[in-house]
Amino acid sequence: MEKFIAENKERFIGELIDLLKIPSVSTDAKHKPDVIKTAEFVKEKLLSAGADVVEICETAGLPIVYGEKIIDPSLPTVLVYGHYDVQPADPLELWNSPPFEPVIKDEKIYARGACDDKGQMYMHVKAFETMMATGKLTCNVKFMIEGEEEIGSPNLEIYVRENQDKLKADVILISDTGMLSNDTPSITTGLRGLSYVEVEVTGPKRDLHSGLYGGGVANPINVLCEMIASLKDENNKITVAGFYDKVVELSEEERAAMNAAPFNIEDFKADTGVPEVAGEKGYTTLEHTSIRPTLDVNGIWGGYMEEGAKTVIASKAYAKISMRLVPDQNPDEITELFQKHFESIAPSTVTVKVNPHHGGRPVVTPTDSVEYQAASKAYEATFGKKPVPMRGGGSIPIVAMFKELLGLDSVLMGFGLDTDAIHSPNEHFGIFNFMKGIETIPLFYQNYAELKK
Ligand code: BES
Ligand code: MN
Ligand code: MN
C-alpha cells in the first residue's frame, strides 16, 4: 500500500486541487449548481476507486452522495461520513490567493475547504482507492458524504431515518476534526454541542434624531450591549439561570490527564494574536476550549454603519449568539433557558425577541472500544507515537444523531490542525497531513477487522 500511495501522491493532490476549485458554499443559494457539481465529482471518484454503487440522493435541500463496496456480508462494515460543502470564503480581501484557486505554498494547500472538509473527506476516497487497488480492503465500506454540514445538516436526519437499513454498519468513521500537532497525533473523543440564537431589541418604533430625542428614550443598541455584558459575571461564568445545571464535571484525574497533553500557551497566543488568554475562572485554556460551555456574540449590528456620521437612535439592534454545549446540556433546553433569561433581563424601555437557529447535542466517544483501539494502533504505526485522546471544541451535530438513530459510535480520526484556519481566510491543509491520512486510514480498516474477529 505504501508503494501505491507514494507512486500516486501527485495525482491524489491534483485531484484534491480540482475538487477545491468548485465553490460548494452550502449557505449561498447561488452556489447550488457548484454544490451539485461537487457531488458529481465525489460520485465519479468513488466509482473509479471501485465502489459497487454510488448514488446522488436528492433531499429537500442539497444532495447526499452515498456509495458502497460490500466485499463479504460477514465482515464488519465501516460507514464513512464527511461533507463536501464549505463555508463562505468572505472576507475575500484577506485571502493571499483566491479561495477557489488552490495554491501550494510551504507544503500546504491553500483554499476554502482544504481542511474542512474536502481535504479530509477526500483522504477517505483515496484510502479506499488504495485498499481496492492493492487488494487490502478488509471491511465492507459505505460512504455518506453530505452537502449541508456547514448549515446544520437540516436534511441528513430525515435521510438517515428513511435509510436505516441501507446504512447498517458497525462503526462510523469521520475525519472532520483536528489533531494536536504533526508530532503529537490525537484522537478526538468528544465534541461540543451548540445552541444558536438571534436576538432583536426594539426601542422606538422608528429611527429617531439623536439630538431631538436623545437622552429621553432608551437606545436599543446601548441596551443590547448592557444585556450582553451581563451574560457573564466577573469570573467569566455564564449568568443564564440554570445554564450549568446539567454540565458534567470531569474528575480530577480526568482533568489532570487532559492537561498533561503537550499544549503550549505561547503558541496559542501567537496563533490567535491575542495579547492574553481569557476564560472561566478555575479552568485552563485547554479546558475552556473543550470541556466547558461557552457563550459568544458572533455578530452584532444596528443603526448607521455606512461611511461618515449620522446622528440617529436606531429603532432596532440585533445580535447572533452561540452557546457551545458540553455533556449533558441539551440544546433545546438551553435555548429555552436563554430565551427566558434574556426576556427577564430586558428593561421595560425595550421589547426583545429571541429567534432560535439550528442546534446540536454534545457527544463523548468511548476510548475502551474496538474502534478506538483500531484507530489508536493505526496512528501509532504511521506517526510512531501513541495518539493522545482529546475532547474537541467544535461541533458535528450529526454524531449524536447517528448514535441515537443508528445506534452507532463514531471514531473521529482527524488530521487537521487548529492553525489550518478553517472557516477563516487562508484556510489550508498540510500535504503531510493529507498523505498521513491516506496512509493511516487503511490501517484502521486492517486493525478493525482484526480486532472485531
Ligand atoms: N469540522 C467542523 C467541526 C470541527 C472542527 C470540530 C474542528 C472539531 C474540530 C464542522 O464543519 C463545523 O464547522 N461545525 C460547525 C457546526 C455546524 C452546525 C455549522 C461548528 O463547529 O461551528
Ligand atoms: Mn467540517
Ligand atoms: Mn466547518
Tab-separated table of C-alpha atoms and ligand atoms in Angstrom:
chain	number	residue	atom	x	y	z
A	1	MET	CA	0.000	0.000	0.000
A	2	GLU	CA	2.832	2.385	0.890
A	3	LYS	CA	4.252	2.000	-2.592
A	4	PHE	CA	0.891	2.643	-4.244
A	5	ILE	CA	0.366	5.781	-2.163
A	6	ALA	CA	3.850	7.093	-2.888
A	7	GLU	CA	3.500	6.438	-6.619
A	8	ASN	CA	0.148	8.196	-6.802
A	9	LYS	CA	0.877	11.095	-4.481
A	10	GLU	CA	0.978	13.778	-7.183
A	11	ARG	CA	-2.254	12.540	-8.762
A	12	PHE	CA	-4.029	12.459	-5.379
A	13	ILE	CA	-3.005	16.046	-4.718
A	14	GLY	CA	-4.016	17.096	-8.233
A	15	GLU	CA	-7.474	15.619	-7.756
A	16	LEU	CA	-7.911	17.378	-4.439
A	17	ILE	CA	-6.975	20.631	-6.132
A	18	ASP	CA	-9.661	20.026	-8.774
A	19	LEU	CA	-12.190	19.335	-6.020
A	20	LEU	CA	-11.218	22.535	-4.213
A	21	LYS	CA	-11.780	24.606	-7.330
A	22	ILE	CA	-15.546	24.080	-7.150
A	23	PRO	CA	-17.081	26.670	-4.788
A	24	SER	CA	-19.560	24.418	-2.964
A	25	VAL	CA	-20.768	27.008	-0.466
A	26	SER	CA	-23.913	25.489	1.026
A	27	THR	CA	-25.320	28.602	2.659
A	28	ASP	CA	-25.478	30.553	-0.591
A	29	ALA	CA	-28.304	29.573	-2.996
A	30	LYS	CA	-26.400	30.951	-5.970
A	31	HIS	CA	-23.788	28.233	-5.499
A	32	LYS	CA	-26.305	25.391	-5.798
A	33	PRO	CA	-25.026	24.380	-9.272
A	34	ASP	CA	-21.490	24.233	-7.832
A	35	VAL	CA	-22.662	22.138	-4.933
A	36	ILE	CA	-24.261	19.679	-7.360
A	37	LYS	CA	-21.114	19.632	-9.483
A	38	THR	CA	-19.129	18.773	-6.351
A	39	ALA	CA	-21.484	15.913	-5.509
A	40	GLU	CA	-20.969	14.554	-9.025
A	41	PHE	CA	-17.211	14.872	-8.668
A	42	VAL	CA	-17.291	12.816	-5.460
A	43	LYS	CA	-19.562	10.234	-7.100
A	44	GLU	CA	-17.214	9.817	-10.075
A	45	LYS	CA	-14.188	9.401	-7.840
A	46	LEU	CA	-15.890	6.811	-5.646
A	47	LEU	CA	-16.914	4.860	-8.736
A	48	SER	CA	-13.467	4.953	-10.292
A	49	ALA	CA	-11.949	3.933	-6.959
A	50	GLY	CA	-14.029	0.787	-7.098
A	51	ALA	CA	-17.360	1.336	-5.338
A	52	ASP	CA	-20.141	-1.022	-6.487
A	53	VAL	CA	-22.866	1.578	-6.482
A	54	VAL	CA	-22.812	5.292	-5.952
A	55	GLU	CA	-25.891	7.452	-5.955
A	56	ILE	CA	-26.636	11.111	-5.564
A	57	CYS	CA	-29.575	11.226	-3.188
A	58	GLU	CA	-31.795	14.244	-3.563
A	59	THR	CA	-33.108	15.878	-0.405
A	60	ALA	CA	-35.296	18.911	0.196
A	61	GLY	CA	-32.003	20.816	0.181
A	62	LEU	CA	-28.596	19.756	-1.151
A	63	PRO	CA	-27.816	16.175	-2.166
A	64	ILE	CA	-26.081	13.411	-0.223
A	65	VAL	CA	-23.584	11.176	-2.023
A	66	TYR	CA	-23.978	7.549	-0.997
A	67	GLY	CA	-21.638	4.793	-2.137
A	68	GLU	CA	-20.723	1.314	-1.026
A	69	LYS	CA	-18.425	-1.627	-1.542
A	70	ILE	CA	-19.632	-4.820	0.042
A	71	ILE	CA	-16.933	-7.470	-0.152
A	72	ASP	CA	-18.368	-10.027	2.267
A	73	PRO	CA	-21.518	-9.555	4.357
A	74	SER	CA	-19.916	-11.474	7.218
A	75	LEU	CA	-17.157	-8.876	7.583
A	76	PRO	CA	-17.592	-5.674	9.613
A	77	THR	CA	-18.888	-2.592	7.834
A	78	VAL	CA	-17.406	0.882	8.185
A	79	LEU	CA	-19.669	3.839	7.417
A	80	VAL	CA	-17.624	6.867	6.382
A	81	TYR	CA	-19.211	10.254	6.937
A	82	GLY	CA	-17.878	13.533	5.600
A	83	HIS	CA	-19.052	16.735	3.975
A	84	TYR	CA	-18.270	18.237	0.591
A	85	ASP	CA	-19.822	21.646	1.289
A	86	VAL	CA	-17.724	24.527	2.574
A	87	GLN	CA	-18.108	27.782	4.465
A	88	PRO	CA	-18.388	31.054	2.557
A	89	ALA	CA	-14.968	32.498	1.716
A	90	ASP	CA	-15.528	36.088	2.785
A	91	PRO	CA	-13.891	38.427	3.688
A	92	LEU	CA	-12.230	37.883	0.309
A	93	GLU	CA	-9.762	40.752	0.669
A	94	LEU	CA	-7.995	38.928	3.495
A	95	TRP	CA	-7.026	35.964	1.337
A	96	ASN	CA	-3.480	35.950	-0.025
A	97	SER	CA	-4.693	33.970	-3.039
A	98	PRO	CA	-8.261	33.459	-4.294
A	99	PRO	CA	-10.137	30.903	-2.135
A	100	PHE	CA	-11.226	28.723	-5.051
A	101	GLU	CA	-7.931	28.833	-6.943
A	102	PRO	CA	-5.886	26.449	-4.799
A	103	VAL	CA	-2.162	27.065	-4.482
A	104	ILE	CA	0.557	25.064	-2.797
A	105	LYS	CA	2.877	27.099	-0.607
A	106	ASP	CA	5.291	25.747	2.004
A	107	GLU	CA	3.935	22.222	1.534
A	108	LYS	CA	0.379	23.322	2.287
A	109	ILE	CA	-2.650	23.576	0.010
A	110	TYR	CA	-4.429	26.913	0.410
A	111	ALA	CA	-8.143	27.011	-0.487
A	112	ARG	CA	-11.553	27.207	1.146
A	113	GLY	CA	-12.399	23.660	2.250
A	114	ALA	CA	-8.786	22.440	2.008
A	115	CYS	CA	-9.060	21.045	5.533
A	116	ASP	CA	-12.783	21.414	6.372
A	117	ASP	CA	-13.762	19.063	4.981
A	118	LYS	CA	-12.916	18.420	1.342
A	119	GLY	CA	-9.276	17.564	2.047
A	120	GLN	CA	-10.099	15.293	4.958
A	121	MET	CA	-13.091	13.693	3.237
A	122	TYR	CA	-11.007	13.047	0.121
A	123	MET	CA	-8.368	11.173	2.152
A	124	HIS	CA	-11.054	8.524	2.627
A	125	VAL	CA	-11.766	8.283	-1.081
A	126	LYS	CA	-8.061	7.867	-1.811
A	127	ALA	CA	-7.537	5.457	1.085
A	128	PHE	CA	-10.402	3.400	-0.338
A	129	GLU	CA	-8.851	3.504	-3.804
A	130	THR	CA	-5.556	2.372	-2.301
A	131	MET	CA	-7.127	-0.563	-0.471
A	132	MET	CA	-9.009	-1.611	-3.604
A	133	ALA	CA	-6.016	-1.307	-5.893
A	134	THR	CA	-3.767	-3.322	-3.599
A	135	GLY	CA	-6.349	-5.941	-2.636
A	136	LYS	CA	-6.201	-4.845	1.002
A	137	LEU	CA	-9.808	-3.898	1.749
A	138	THR	CA	-10.634	-5.834	4.915
A	139	CYS	CA	-14.081	-4.438	5.741
A	140	ASN	CA	-17.216	-3.513	3.848
A	141	VAL	CA	-17.432	0.190	3.393
A	142	LYS	CA	-20.264	2.657	2.943
A	143	PHE	CA	-19.824	6.350	2.198
A	144	MET	CA	-22.280	9.050	3.161
A	145	ILE	CA	-20.940	12.441	2.114
A	146	GLU	CA	-23.308	15.339	2.652
A	147	GLY	CA	-23.548	18.860	1.279
A	148	GLU	CA	-25.225	20.641	4.185
A	149	GLU	CA	-22.931	20.201	7.184
A	150	GLU	CA	-21.971	23.855	7.333
A	151	ILE	CA	-25.643	24.857	7.566
A	152	GLY	CA	-26.538	22.424	10.339
A	153	SER	CA	-27.360	19.273	8.297
A	154	PRO	CA	-31.092	20.081	8.070
A	155	ASN	CA	-31.882	17.148	5.759
A	156	LEU	CA	-29.423	14.495	6.870
A	157	GLU	CA	-31.545	13.382	9.786
A	158	ILE	CA	-34.517	12.715	7.507
A	159	TYR	CA	-32.257	10.766	5.153
A	160	VAL	CA	-30.826	8.675	7.980
A	161	ARG	CA	-34.300	7.971	9.373
A	162	GLU	CA	-35.526	6.828	5.971
A	163	ASN	CA	-32.473	4.709	5.158
A	164	GLN	CA	-31.708	2.878	8.369
A	165	ASP	CA	-31.338	-0.484	6.625
A	166	LYS	CA	-29.128	0.777	3.873
A	167	LEU	CA	-26.879	2.489	6.415
A	168	LYS	CA	-26.456	-0.593	8.627
A	169	ALA	CA	-22.855	-0.685	9.768
A	170	ASP	CA	-20.646	-1.477	12.756
A	171	VAL	CA	-18.985	1.879	13.208
A	172	ILE	CA	-18.899	5.382	11.775
A	173	LEU	CA	-15.568	6.805	10.679
A	174	ILE	CA	-15.155	10.571	10.372
A	175	SER	CA	-12.235	12.849	9.526
A	176	ASP	CA	-13.634	16.302	10.205
A	177	THR	CA	-11.673	17.271	13.329
A	178	GLY	CA	-8.065	18.022	14.116
A	179	MET	CA	-5.098	16.648	15.989
A	180	LEU	CA	-2.747	18.228	18.478
A	181	SER	CA	0.250	18.691	16.187
A	182	ASN	CA	2.149	16.905	13.465
A	183	ASP	CA	4.479	15.484	16.143
A	184	THR	CA	1.758	14.510	18.573
A	185	PRO	CA	-1.247	12.852	16.979
A	186	SER	CA	-4.507	12.813	18.894
A	187	ILE	CA	-7.924	11.260	18.543
A	188	THR	CA	-10.959	13.399	19.261
A	189	THR	CA	-13.073	11.755	21.940
A	190	GLY	CA	-15.875	14.261	22.149
A	191	LEU	CA	-17.417	17.298	20.537
A	192	ARG	CA	-19.330	20.213	21.929
A	193	GLY	CA	-22.978	20.793	21.144
A	194	LEU	CA	-24.469	24.044	20.020
A	195	SER	CA	-27.357	26.354	20.736
A	196	TYR	CA	-27.568	29.356	18.418
A	197	VAL	CA	-29.967	32.254	18.711
A	198	GLU	CA	-30.550	35.594	17.108
A	199	VAL	CA	-31.823	38.385	19.355
A	200	GLU	CA	-33.671	41.528	18.388
A	201	VAL	CA	-34.102	44.522	20.687
A	202	THR	CA	-36.637	47.174	19.712
A	203	GLY	CA	-36.817	50.631	21.253
A	204	PRO	CA	-38.644	53.434	19.442
A	205	LYS	CA	-40.982	52.471	16.597
A	206	ARG	CA	-38.825	54.355	14.053
A	207	ASP	CA	-35.268	55.649	13.871
A	208	LEU	CA	-35.076	58.948	15.759
A	209	HIS	CA	-32.966	62.102	15.538
A	210	SER	CA	-30.399	61.586	18.294
A	211	GLY	CA	-30.492	65.283	19.166
A	212	LEU	CA	-34.234	65.812	19.297
A	213	TYR	CA	-34.947	62.609	21.181
A	214	GLY	CA	-31.547	61.604	22.588
A	215	GLY	CA	-31.491	61.302	26.375
A	216	GLY	CA	-35.246	60.802	26.580
A	217	VAL	CA	-35.601	57.316	25.121
A	218	ALA	CA	-33.597	54.144	25.628
A	219	ASN	CA	-31.232	53.395	22.757
A	220	PRO	CA	-31.728	49.727	21.813
A	221	ILE	CA	-28.083	49.361	20.798
A	222	ASN	CA	-26.905	50.626	24.186
A	223	VAL	CA	-29.445	48.376	25.889
A	224	LEU	CA	-28.401	45.321	23.884
A	225	CYS	CA	-24.757	45.929	24.822
A	226	GLU	CA	-25.649	46.132	28.512
A	227	MET	CA	-27.742	42.997	28.302
A	228	ILE	CA	-24.949	41.090	26.555
A	229	ALA	CA	-22.384	42.336	29.050
A	230	SER	CA	-24.485	40.956	31.882
A	231	LEU	CA	-24.498	37.441	30.388
A	232	LYS	CA	-21.125	36.772	32.041
A	233	ASP	CA	-20.011	37.630	35.558
A	234	GLU	CA	-16.613	38.779	36.813
A	235	ASN	CA	-15.344	35.179	36.773
A	236	ASN	CA	-16.494	34.653	33.198
A	237	LYS	CA	-19.290	32.368	34.345
A	238	ILE	CA	-22.380	32.489	32.199
A	239	THR	CA	-25.248	34.030	34.150
A	240	VAL	CA	-28.164	32.463	32.260
A	241	ALA	CA	-30.243	30.879	35.045
A	242	GLY	CA	-29.883	27.069	35.029
A	243	PHE	CA	-27.165	27.113	32.356
A	244	TYR	CA	-24.740	24.852	34.240
A	245	ASP	CA	-27.320	22.574	35.853
A	246	LYS	CA	-26.597	19.615	33.579
A	247	VAL	CA	-22.896	20.184	32.953
A	248	VAL	CA	-20.950	17.051	33.821
A	249	GLU	CA	-17.816	17.955	35.766
A	250	LEU	CA	-14.734	15.888	34.990
A	251	SER	CA	-12.950	14.095	37.807
A	252	GLU	CA	-9.618	15.487	38.998
A	253	GLU	CA	-7.891	12.507	37.345
A	254	GLU	CA	-9.565	13.188	34.018
A	255	ARG	CA	-8.652	16.849	34.216
A	256	ALA	CA	-5.056	16.054	35.095
A	257	ALA	CA	-4.853	13.641	32.157
A	258	MET	CA	-6.175	16.167	29.672
A	259	ASN	CA	-3.949	18.934	30.964
A	260	ALA	CA	-0.931	16.680	30.566
A	261	ALA	CA	-1.336	16.922	26.784
A	262	PRO	CA	1.511	18.906	25.222
A	263	PHE	CA	-0.134	22.280	24.789
A	264	ASN	CA	1.812	25.498	24.624
A	265	ILE	CA	0.049	28.668	25.696
A	266	GLU	CA	2.594	30.892	23.931
A	267	ASP	CA	1.938	29.080	20.643
A	268	PHE	CA	-1.775	29.541	21.250
A	269	LYS	CA	-1.278	33.264	21.769
A	270	ALA	CA	0.924	33.527	18.704
A	271	ASP	CA	-1.576	31.601	16.568
A	272	THR	CA	-4.531	33.773	17.590
A	273	GLY	CA	-2.670	37.014	18.043
A	274	VAL	CA	-4.307	37.745	21.396
A	275	PRO	CA	-2.224	39.680	23.933
A	276	GLU	CA	-3.570	37.491	26.737
A	277	VAL	CA	-5.866	34.484	27.060
A	278	ALA	CA	-9.230	34.702	28.807
A	279	GLY	CA	-11.840	32.356	30.180
A	280	GLU	CA	-13.848	30.922	33.009
A	281	LYS	CA	-12.070	31.138	36.340
A	282	GLY	CA	-10.680	27.879	37.657
A	283	TYR	CA	-10.085	26.193	34.307
A	284	THR	CA	-7.197	26.033	31.848
A	285	THR	CA	-7.229	27.166	28.220
A	286	LEU	CA	-7.358	23.544	27.068
A	287	GLU	CA	-10.416	23.103	29.274
A	288	HIS	CA	-12.014	26.390	28.182
A	289	THR	CA	-11.886	25.250	24.590
A	290	SER	CA	-13.164	21.721	25.049
A	291	ILE	CA	-14.905	20.596	28.242
A	292	ARG	CA	-16.520	23.882	29.313
A	293	PRO	CA	-19.543	25.546	27.727
A	294	THR	CA	-19.330	28.999	26.131
A	295	LEU	CA	-21.465	31.962	25.208
A	296	ASP	CA	-20.238	34.212	22.402
A	297	VAL	CA	-21.595	37.008	20.262
A	298	ASN	CA	-20.908	36.054	16.641
A	299	GLY	CA	-22.238	39.233	15.112
A	300	ILE	CA	-23.863	42.441	16.279
A	301	TRP	CA	-25.448	45.222	14.268
A	302	GLY	CA	-27.910	48.045	14.129
A	303	GLY	CA	-28.093	51.751	13.412
A	304	TYR	CA	-25.881	53.626	10.994
A	305	MET	CA	-22.999	51.575	9.665
A	306	GLU	CA	-22.055	53.390	6.437
A	307	GLU	CA	-19.280	55.917	5.944
A	308	GLY	CA	-19.277	59.124	7.919
A	309	ALA	CA	-21.528	60.040	10.813
A	310	LYS	CA	-25.290	60.056	11.001
A	311	THR	CA	-26.962	61.244	14.180
A	312	VAL	CA	-29.555	58.599	14.870
A	313	ILE	CA	-31.105	56.486	17.582
A	314	ALA	CA	-31.944	53.260	15.824
A	315	SER	CA	-35.243	51.526	16.302
A	316	LYS	CA	-33.644	48.091	16.471
A	317	ALA	CA	-30.451	46.298	17.473
A	318	TYR	CA	-29.505	42.708	16.721
A	319	ALA	CA	-27.001	40.068	17.733
A	320	LYS	CA	-26.259	36.460	16.876
A	321	ILE	CA	-25.240	34.459	19.918
A	322	SER	CA	-23.803	30.946	20.036
A	323	MET	CA	-23.504	28.725	23.057
A	324	ARG	CA	-21.187	25.716	22.818
A	325	LEU	CA	-22.516	22.953	24.998
A	326	VAL	CA	-20.946	20.052	26.852
A	327	PRO	CA	-22.430	16.802	28.175
A	328	ASP	CA	-25.242	16.611	29.355
A	329	GLN	CA	-26.563	20.002	28.277
A	330	ASN	CA	-29.458	19.769	25.872
A	331	PRO	CA	-29.614	22.398	23.104
A	332	ASP	CA	-33.402	22.791	23.184
A	333	GLU	CA	-33.389	23.234	26.943
A	334	ILE	CA	-30.511	25.704	26.799
A	335	THR	CA	-32.210	27.725	24.071
A	336	GLU	CA	-35.322	27.901	26.220
A	337	LEU	CA	-33.329	28.898	29.310
A	338	PHE	CA	-31.576	31.581	27.295
A	339	GLN	CA	-34.841	32.923	25.935
A	340	LYS	CA	-36.422	33.130	29.398
A	341	HIS	CA	-33.324	34.741	30.866
A	342	PHE	CA	-32.909	37.237	28.063
A	343	GLU	CA	-36.534	38.296	28.311
A	344	SER	CA	-36.263	38.566	32.088
A	345	ILE	CA	-33.288	40.952	31.972
A	346	ALA	CA	-34.794	43.266	29.352
A	347	PRO	CA	-35.570	46.698	30.821
A	348	SER	CA	-39.119	47.989	30.396
A	349	THR	CA	-37.855	50.583	27.896
A	350	VAL	CA	-37.478	47.987	25.103
A	351	THR	CA	-39.071	44.829	23.773
A	352	VAL	CA	-36.968	41.778	22.889
A	353	LYS	CA	-37.348	38.789	20.619
A	354	VAL	CA	-35.230	35.638	20.622
A	355	ASN	CA	-35.193	33.579	17.427
A	356	PRO	CA	-33.584	30.134	17.703
A	357	HIS	CA	-31.407	28.806	14.872
A	358	HIS	CA	-30.067	25.270	14.394
A	359	GLY	CA	-28.511	23.445	17.329
A	360	GLY	CA	-26.847	20.173	18.127
A	361	ARG	CA	-26.089	17.893	21.016
A	362	PRO	CA	-22.642	17.312	22.502
A	363	VAL	CA	-21.060	13.855	22.365
A	364	VAL	CA	-18.385	11.847	24.079
A	365	THR	CA	-16.994	8.780	22.328
A	366	PRO	CA	-15.633	5.771	24.235
A	367	THR	CA	-11.884	5.135	24.472
A	368	ASP	CA	-12.195	1.497	25.545
A	369	SER	CA	-13.892	0.433	22.325
A	370	VAL	CA	-12.594	-1.739	19.496
A	371	GLU	CA	-12.775	1.214	17.104
A	372	TYR	CA	-10.745	3.453	19.398
A	373	GLN	CA	-8.088	0.740	19.721
A	374	ALA	CA	-8.083	0.236	15.944
A	375	ALA	CA	-7.629	3.956	15.347
A	376	SER	CA	-5.022	4.314	18.075
A	377	LYS	CA	-2.907	1.479	16.663
A	378	ALA	CA	-3.196	2.942	13.179
A	379	TYR	CA	-1.837	6.360	14.260
A	380	GLU	CA	0.838	4.667	16.321
A	381	ALA	CA	2.031	2.836	13.222
A	382	THR	CA	2.179	5.884	10.944
A	383	PHE	CA	3.323	8.534	13.447
A	384	GLY	CA	5.481	6.275	15.607
A	385	LYS	CA	3.658	7.648	18.641
A	386	LYS	CA	0.537	6.666	20.514
A	387	PRO	CA	-2.185	9.278	19.914
A	388	VAL	CA	-3.498	11.312	22.846
A	389	PRO	CA	-7.254	11.259	23.488
A	390	MET	CA	-8.563	14.836	23.327
A	391	ARG	CA	-12.003	16.356	23.606
A	392	GLY	CA	-12.734	18.733	20.730
A	393	GLY	CA	-14.257	22.168	20.991
A	394	GLY	CA	-16.115	22.292	17.672
A	395	SER	CA	-19.417	20.683	16.822
A	396	ILE	CA	-20.564	17.996	14.422
A	397	PRO	CA	-24.195	17.722	15.474
A	398	ILE	CA	-24.926	14.622	13.418
A	399	VAL	CA	-22.569	12.498	15.532
A	400	ALA	CA	-25.107	12.431	18.384
A	401	MET	CA	-27.865	11.824	15.860
A	402	PHE	CA	-26.027	8.778	14.425
A	403	LYS	CA	-25.818	7.299	17.883
A	404	GLU	CA	-29.499	7.857	18.509
A	405	LEU	CA	-30.865	6.746	15.127
A	406	LEU	CA	-28.377	4.082	14.078
A	407	GLY	CA	-27.073	3.061	17.493
A	408	LEU	CA	-23.544	3.575	16.212
A	409	ASP	CA	-20.496	5.145	17.830
A	410	SER	CA	-18.239	7.316	15.737
A	411	VAL	CA	-14.481	7.349	15.682
A	412	LEU	CA	-13.119	10.805	14.989
A	413	MET	CA	-9.848	10.400	13.127
A	414	GLY	CA	-8.943	13.982	12.355
A	415	PHE	CA	-5.734	15.017	10.605
A	416	GLY	CA	-6.193	18.804	10.542
A	417	LEU	CA	-4.501	21.321	12.815
A	418	ASP	CA	-6.167	24.162	14.711
A	419	THR	CA	-3.847	26.504	12.824
A	420	ASP	CA	-5.262	25.383	9.450
A	421	ALA	CA	-7.580	28.410	9.637
A	422	ILE	CA	-10.825	26.570	8.930
A	423	HIS	CA	-13.738	28.983	8.413
A	424	SER	CA	-11.134	31.779	8.135
A	425	PRO	CA	-9.290	33.437	5.275
A	426	ASN	CA	-6.295	31.441	4.005
A	427	GLU	CA	-7.610	28.062	5.088
A	428	HIS	CA	-5.034	25.403	4.304
A	429	PHE	CA	-4.181	21.749	4.754
A	430	GLY	CA	-0.697	20.313	5.001
A	431	ILE	CA	0.324	17.849	2.332
A	432	PHE	CA	1.939	15.930	5.179
A	433	ASN	CA	-1.486	15.740	6.864
A	434	PHE	CA	-3.344	14.748	3.686
A	435	MET	CA	-0.838	11.975	2.959
A	436	LYS	CA	-0.722	10.791	6.585
A	437	GLY	CA	-4.485	10.471	6.481
A	438	ILE	CA	-4.346	8.336	3.353
A	439	GLU	CA	-1.697	6.126	4.988
A	440	THR	CA	-3.396	5.848	8.372
A	441	ILE	CA	-6.980	5.157	7.303
A	442	PRO	CA	-6.286	1.764	5.651
A	443	LEU	CA	-4.547	0.648	8.850
A	444	PHE	CA	-7.720	1.476	10.752
A	445	TYR	CA	-9.651	-0.914	8.492
A	446	GLN	CA	-6.999	-3.585	8.952
A	447	ASN	CA	-6.932	-3.280	12.746
A	448	TYR	CA	-10.679	-3.018	12.978
A	449	ALA	CA	-11.290	-6.225	11.004
A	450	GLU	CA	-8.635	-7.959	13.066
A	451	LEU	CA	-9.965	-6.801	16.453
A	452	LYS	CA	-13.582	-7.494	15.516
A	453	LYS	CA	-12.879	-11.180	14.817
B	1	BES	N1	-15.467	20.252	11.018
B	1	BES	C1	-16.125	21.268	11.757
B	1	BES	C2	-16.195	20.980	13.243
B	1	BES	C3	-14.890	20.750	13.961
B	1	BES	C4	-13.695	21.282	13.519
B	1	BES	C5	-14.898	20.006	15.114
B	1	BES	C6	-12.508	21.052	14.202
B	1	BES	C7	-13.729	19.799	15.814
B	1	BES	C8	-12.529	20.312	15.349
B	1	BES	C9	-17.536	21.460	11.197
B	1	BES	O1	-17.507	21.564	9.791
B	1	BES	C10	-18.111	22.744	11.709
B	1	BES	O2	-17.642	23.777	11.322
B	1	BES	N2	-19.141	22.674	12.548
B	1	BES	C11	-19.848	23.833	12.978
B	1	BES	C12	-21.218	23.495	13.436
B	1	BES	C13	-22.256	23.447	12.355
B	1	BES	C14	-23.627	23.193	12.954
B	1	BES	C15	-22.282	24.659	11.483
B	1	BES	C16	-19.137	24.461	14.150
B	1	BES	O3	-18.498	23.783	14.952
B	1	BES	O4	-19.261	25.690	14.269
B	2	MN	MN	-16.321	20.149	8.934
B	3	MN	MN	-16.903	23.663	9.260
